[in-house]
Short mmCIF file of C-alpha atoms in Angstrom, two decimals:
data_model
loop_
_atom_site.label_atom_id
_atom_site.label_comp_id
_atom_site.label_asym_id
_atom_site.label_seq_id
_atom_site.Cartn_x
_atom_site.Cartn_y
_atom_site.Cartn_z
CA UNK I 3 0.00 0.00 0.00
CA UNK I 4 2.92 2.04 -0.51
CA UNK I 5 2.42 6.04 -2.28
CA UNK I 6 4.90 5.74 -4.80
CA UNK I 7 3.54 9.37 -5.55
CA UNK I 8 3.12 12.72 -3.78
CA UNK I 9 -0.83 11.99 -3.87
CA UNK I 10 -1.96 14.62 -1.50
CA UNK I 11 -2.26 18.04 -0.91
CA UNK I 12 -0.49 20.33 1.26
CA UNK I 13 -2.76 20.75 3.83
CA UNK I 14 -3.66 16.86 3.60
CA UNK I 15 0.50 16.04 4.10
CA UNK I 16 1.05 18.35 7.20
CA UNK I 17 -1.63 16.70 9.00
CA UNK I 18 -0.03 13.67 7.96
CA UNK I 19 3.19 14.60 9.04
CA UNK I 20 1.65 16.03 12.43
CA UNK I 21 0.17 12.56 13.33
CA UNK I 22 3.01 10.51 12.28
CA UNK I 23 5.19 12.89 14.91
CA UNK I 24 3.07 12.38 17.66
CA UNK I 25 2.76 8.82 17.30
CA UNK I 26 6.25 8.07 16.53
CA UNK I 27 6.90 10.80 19.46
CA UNK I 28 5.03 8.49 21.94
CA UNK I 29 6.59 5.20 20.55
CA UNK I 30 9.96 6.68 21.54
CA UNK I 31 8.37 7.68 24.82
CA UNK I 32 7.43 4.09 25.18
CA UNK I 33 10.54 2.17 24.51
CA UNK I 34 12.68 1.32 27.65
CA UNK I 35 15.95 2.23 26.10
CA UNK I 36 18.25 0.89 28.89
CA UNK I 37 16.57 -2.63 28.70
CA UNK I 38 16.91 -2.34 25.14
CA UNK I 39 20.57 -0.88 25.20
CA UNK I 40 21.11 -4.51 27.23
CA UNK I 41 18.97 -6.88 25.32
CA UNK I 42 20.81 -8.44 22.67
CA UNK I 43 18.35 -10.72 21.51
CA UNK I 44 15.55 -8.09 21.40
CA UNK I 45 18.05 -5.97 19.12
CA UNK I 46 18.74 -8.89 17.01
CA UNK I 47 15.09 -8.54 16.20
CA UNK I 48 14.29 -5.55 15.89
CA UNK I 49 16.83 -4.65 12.71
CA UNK I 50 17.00 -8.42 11.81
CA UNK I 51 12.85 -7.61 11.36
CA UNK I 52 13.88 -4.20 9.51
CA UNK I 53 15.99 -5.72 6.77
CA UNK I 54 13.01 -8.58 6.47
CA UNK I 55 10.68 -6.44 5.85
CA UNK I 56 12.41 -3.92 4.31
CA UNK I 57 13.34 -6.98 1.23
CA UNK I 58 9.53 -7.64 1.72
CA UNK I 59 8.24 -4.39 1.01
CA UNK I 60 9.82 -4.38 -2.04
CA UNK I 61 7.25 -7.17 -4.02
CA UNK I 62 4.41 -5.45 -4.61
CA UNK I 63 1.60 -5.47 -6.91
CA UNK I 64 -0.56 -2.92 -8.87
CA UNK I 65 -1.99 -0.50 -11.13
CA UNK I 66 -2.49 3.00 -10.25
CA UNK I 67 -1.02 5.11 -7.88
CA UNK I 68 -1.22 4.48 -4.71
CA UNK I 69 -3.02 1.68 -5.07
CA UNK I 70 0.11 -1.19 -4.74
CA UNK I 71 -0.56 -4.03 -2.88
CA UNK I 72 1.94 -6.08 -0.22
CA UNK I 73 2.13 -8.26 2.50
CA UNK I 74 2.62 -5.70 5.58
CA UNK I 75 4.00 -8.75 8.56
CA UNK I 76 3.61 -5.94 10.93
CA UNK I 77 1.47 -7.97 13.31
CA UNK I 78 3.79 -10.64 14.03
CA UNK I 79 6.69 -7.98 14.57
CA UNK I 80 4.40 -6.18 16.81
CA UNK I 81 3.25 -9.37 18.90
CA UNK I 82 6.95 -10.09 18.97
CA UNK I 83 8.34 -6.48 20.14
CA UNK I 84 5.35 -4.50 21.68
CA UNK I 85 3.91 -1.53 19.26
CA UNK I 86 6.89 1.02 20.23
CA UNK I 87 9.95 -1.15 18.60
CA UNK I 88 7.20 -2.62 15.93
CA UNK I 89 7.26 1.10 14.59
CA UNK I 90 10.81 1.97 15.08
CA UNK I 91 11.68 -1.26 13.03
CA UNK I 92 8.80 -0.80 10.22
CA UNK I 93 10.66 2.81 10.07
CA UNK I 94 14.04 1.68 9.49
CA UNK I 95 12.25 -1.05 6.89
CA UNK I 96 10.76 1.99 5.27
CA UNK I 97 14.22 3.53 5.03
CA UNK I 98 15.58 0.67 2.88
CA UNK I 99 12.51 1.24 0.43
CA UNK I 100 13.15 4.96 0.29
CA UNK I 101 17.08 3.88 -0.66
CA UNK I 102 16.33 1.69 -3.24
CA UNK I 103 13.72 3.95 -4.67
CA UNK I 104 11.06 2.33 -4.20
CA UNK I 105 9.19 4.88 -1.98
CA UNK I 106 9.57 8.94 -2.32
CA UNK I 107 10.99 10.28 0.39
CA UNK I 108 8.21 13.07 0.36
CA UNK I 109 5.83 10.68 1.17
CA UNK I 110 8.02 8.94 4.18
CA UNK I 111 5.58 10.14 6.91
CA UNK I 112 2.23 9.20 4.91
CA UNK I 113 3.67 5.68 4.33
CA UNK I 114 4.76 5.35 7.57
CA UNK I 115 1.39 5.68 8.71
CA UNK I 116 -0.53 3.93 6.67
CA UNK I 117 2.15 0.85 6.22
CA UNK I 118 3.87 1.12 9.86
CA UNK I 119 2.08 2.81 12.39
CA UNK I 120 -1.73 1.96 12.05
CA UNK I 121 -1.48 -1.87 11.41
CA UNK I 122 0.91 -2.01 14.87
CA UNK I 123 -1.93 0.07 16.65
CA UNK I 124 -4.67 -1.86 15.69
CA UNK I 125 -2.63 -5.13 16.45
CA UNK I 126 -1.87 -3.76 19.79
CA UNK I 127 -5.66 -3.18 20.73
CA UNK I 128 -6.27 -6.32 19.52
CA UNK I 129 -3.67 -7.92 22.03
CA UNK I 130 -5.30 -5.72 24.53
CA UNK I 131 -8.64 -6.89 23.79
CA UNK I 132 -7.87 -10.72 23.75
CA UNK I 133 -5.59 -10.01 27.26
CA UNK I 134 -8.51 -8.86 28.73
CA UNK I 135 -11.04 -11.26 27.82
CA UNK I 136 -8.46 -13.31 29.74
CA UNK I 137 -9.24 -16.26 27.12
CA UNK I 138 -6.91 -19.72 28.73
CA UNK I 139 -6.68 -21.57 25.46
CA UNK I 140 -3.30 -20.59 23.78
CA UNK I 141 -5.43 -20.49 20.27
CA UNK I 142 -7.23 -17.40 21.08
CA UNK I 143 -3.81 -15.69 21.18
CA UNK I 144 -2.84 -17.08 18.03
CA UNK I 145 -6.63 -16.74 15.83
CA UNK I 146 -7.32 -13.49 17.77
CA UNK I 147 -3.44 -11.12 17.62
CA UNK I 148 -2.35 -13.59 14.88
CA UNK I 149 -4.57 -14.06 11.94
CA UNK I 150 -7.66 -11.83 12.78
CA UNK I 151 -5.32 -9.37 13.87
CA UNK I 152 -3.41 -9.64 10.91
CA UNK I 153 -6.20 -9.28 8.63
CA UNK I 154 -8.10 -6.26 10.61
CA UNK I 155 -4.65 -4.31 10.69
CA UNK I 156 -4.29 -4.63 6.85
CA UNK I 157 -8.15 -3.77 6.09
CA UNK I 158 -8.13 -0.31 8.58
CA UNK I 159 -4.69 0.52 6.58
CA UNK I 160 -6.08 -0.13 3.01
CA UNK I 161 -9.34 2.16 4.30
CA UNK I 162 -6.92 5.17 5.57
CA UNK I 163 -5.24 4.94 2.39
CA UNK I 164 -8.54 5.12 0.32
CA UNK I 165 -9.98 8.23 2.24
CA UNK I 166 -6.60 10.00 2.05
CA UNK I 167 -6.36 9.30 -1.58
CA UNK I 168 -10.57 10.28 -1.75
CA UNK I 169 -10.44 13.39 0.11
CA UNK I 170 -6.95 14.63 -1.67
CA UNK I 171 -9.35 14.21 -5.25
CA UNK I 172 -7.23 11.74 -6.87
CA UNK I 173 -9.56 9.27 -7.14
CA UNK I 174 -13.16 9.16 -6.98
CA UNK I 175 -15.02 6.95 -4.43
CA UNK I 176 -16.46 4.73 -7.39
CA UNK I 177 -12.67 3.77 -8.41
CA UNK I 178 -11.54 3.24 -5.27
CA UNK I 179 -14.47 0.41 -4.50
CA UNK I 180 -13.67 -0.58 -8.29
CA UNK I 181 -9.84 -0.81 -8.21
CA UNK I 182 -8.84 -1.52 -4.32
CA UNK I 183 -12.29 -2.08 -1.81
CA UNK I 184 -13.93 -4.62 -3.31
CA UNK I 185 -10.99 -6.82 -3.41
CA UNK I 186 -9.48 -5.59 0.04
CA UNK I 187 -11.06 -9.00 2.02
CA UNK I 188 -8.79 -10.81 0.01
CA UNK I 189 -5.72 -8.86 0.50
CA UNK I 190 -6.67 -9.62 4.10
CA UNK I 191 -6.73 -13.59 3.56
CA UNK I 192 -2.53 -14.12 2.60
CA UNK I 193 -1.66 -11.30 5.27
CA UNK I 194 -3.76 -12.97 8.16
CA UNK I 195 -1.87 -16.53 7.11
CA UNK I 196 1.42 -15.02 6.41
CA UNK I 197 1.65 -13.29 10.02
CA UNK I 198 -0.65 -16.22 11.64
CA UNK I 199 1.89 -18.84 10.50
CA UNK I 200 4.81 -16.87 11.99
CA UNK I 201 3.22 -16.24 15.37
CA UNK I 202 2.36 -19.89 15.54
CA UNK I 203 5.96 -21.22 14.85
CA UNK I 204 7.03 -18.51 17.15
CA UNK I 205 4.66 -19.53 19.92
CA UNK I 206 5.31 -23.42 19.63
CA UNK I 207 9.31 -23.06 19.28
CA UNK I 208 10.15 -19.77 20.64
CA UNK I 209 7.37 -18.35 22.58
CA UNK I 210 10.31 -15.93 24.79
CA UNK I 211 10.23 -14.11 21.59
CA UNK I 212 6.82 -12.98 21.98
CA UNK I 213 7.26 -10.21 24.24
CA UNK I 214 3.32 -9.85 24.28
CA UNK I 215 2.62 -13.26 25.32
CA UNK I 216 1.47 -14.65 28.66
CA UNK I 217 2.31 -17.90 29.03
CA UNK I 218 0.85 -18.46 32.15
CA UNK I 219 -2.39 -18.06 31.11
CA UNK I 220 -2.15 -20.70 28.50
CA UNK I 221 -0.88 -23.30 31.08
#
């Protein structure tokens, strides 16, 4: 879902920009740097996660602008680091598309948000939701933050993108539905499996790398 165009208007990019501050503002705020600073393994992930996705991000399909289709893996990167790190590493992986040219650097923040930030936001108040619900069967974890979470994160992106691109005038709503809505339940399909598969490989051989698991509760 990456803008490989400058697709919005000024006014419609600094308020952009202004919520991609703030929320990258309070993922930094987040972070406990000095357990990070002493946490190999959680570095390991977090830029071993970066270059992933960064490689990831750069198969894509489409037609029109702004319009591209990918697999996002956000979800399992946010299950496996907590929201903060998942957007400081879907950052850096954004980096590595703006390097190889793949993404404008003009349109950093609006990507971010749509690609980065929202999907680990939505997967995070999923987590929240299924942690509360207290469910004891380790399954709800992985349907629930896993694969529904997965495919929820993807569809609230794909919407975002569709009223930005709507309310900027590129498109009109009767392309959008024609050329991206109408098919976005089965973008949502491959990215719930991808990320599902992951977090149930990672919870069955290395559930201490699920920083947002509880396995108590599943005993």
């Amino acid at each position: 879902m990456g803008m490989t165009e400058n697709l919005l208007s000024t006014s419609q990019w600094l308020l952009t920009a202004s919520i991609f501050v703030l929320v990258l503002l309070g993922a930094l705020r987040s972070v406990d740097w000095q357990a990070l600073r002493k946490d190999n393994a959680t570095q390991h992930s977090l830029f071993g996660a970066a270059v992933v996705l960064g490689f990831i991000w750069q198969l894509r399909a489409g037609i029109s602008p702004g319009l591209a289709i990918h697999i996002f893996g956000i979800t399992v990167i946010t299950l496996m680091l907590g929201w903060a790190l998942a957007v400081i590493s879907g950052l850096l992986a954004l980096v590595i598309t703006v390097i190889t040219g793949r993404e404008p650097l003009v349109m950093f923040a609006a990507n971010g948000l749509v690609t980065v930030m929202v999907p680990a936001l939505v997967t995070h108040a999923i987590m929240l939701w299924e942690r509360r619900r207290d469910f004891r069967n380790f399954f709800a974890y992985i349907f629930f933050c896993g694969f529904f979470g997965a495919g929820l994160s993807v569809a609230a992106a794909g919407v975002l993108m569709c009223l930005m691109l709507w309310s900027s005038g590129v498109y009109t709503f009767e392309t959008l539905v024609h050329e991206y809505l109408r098919y976005l339940p089965l973008f949502m399909i491959p990215e719930g499996f991808v990320n599902g598969v992951f977090v149930t490989g990672l919870m069955v051989f290395h559930p201490d790398r699920l920083s947002t698991l509880d396995q108590r509760r599943y005993r």
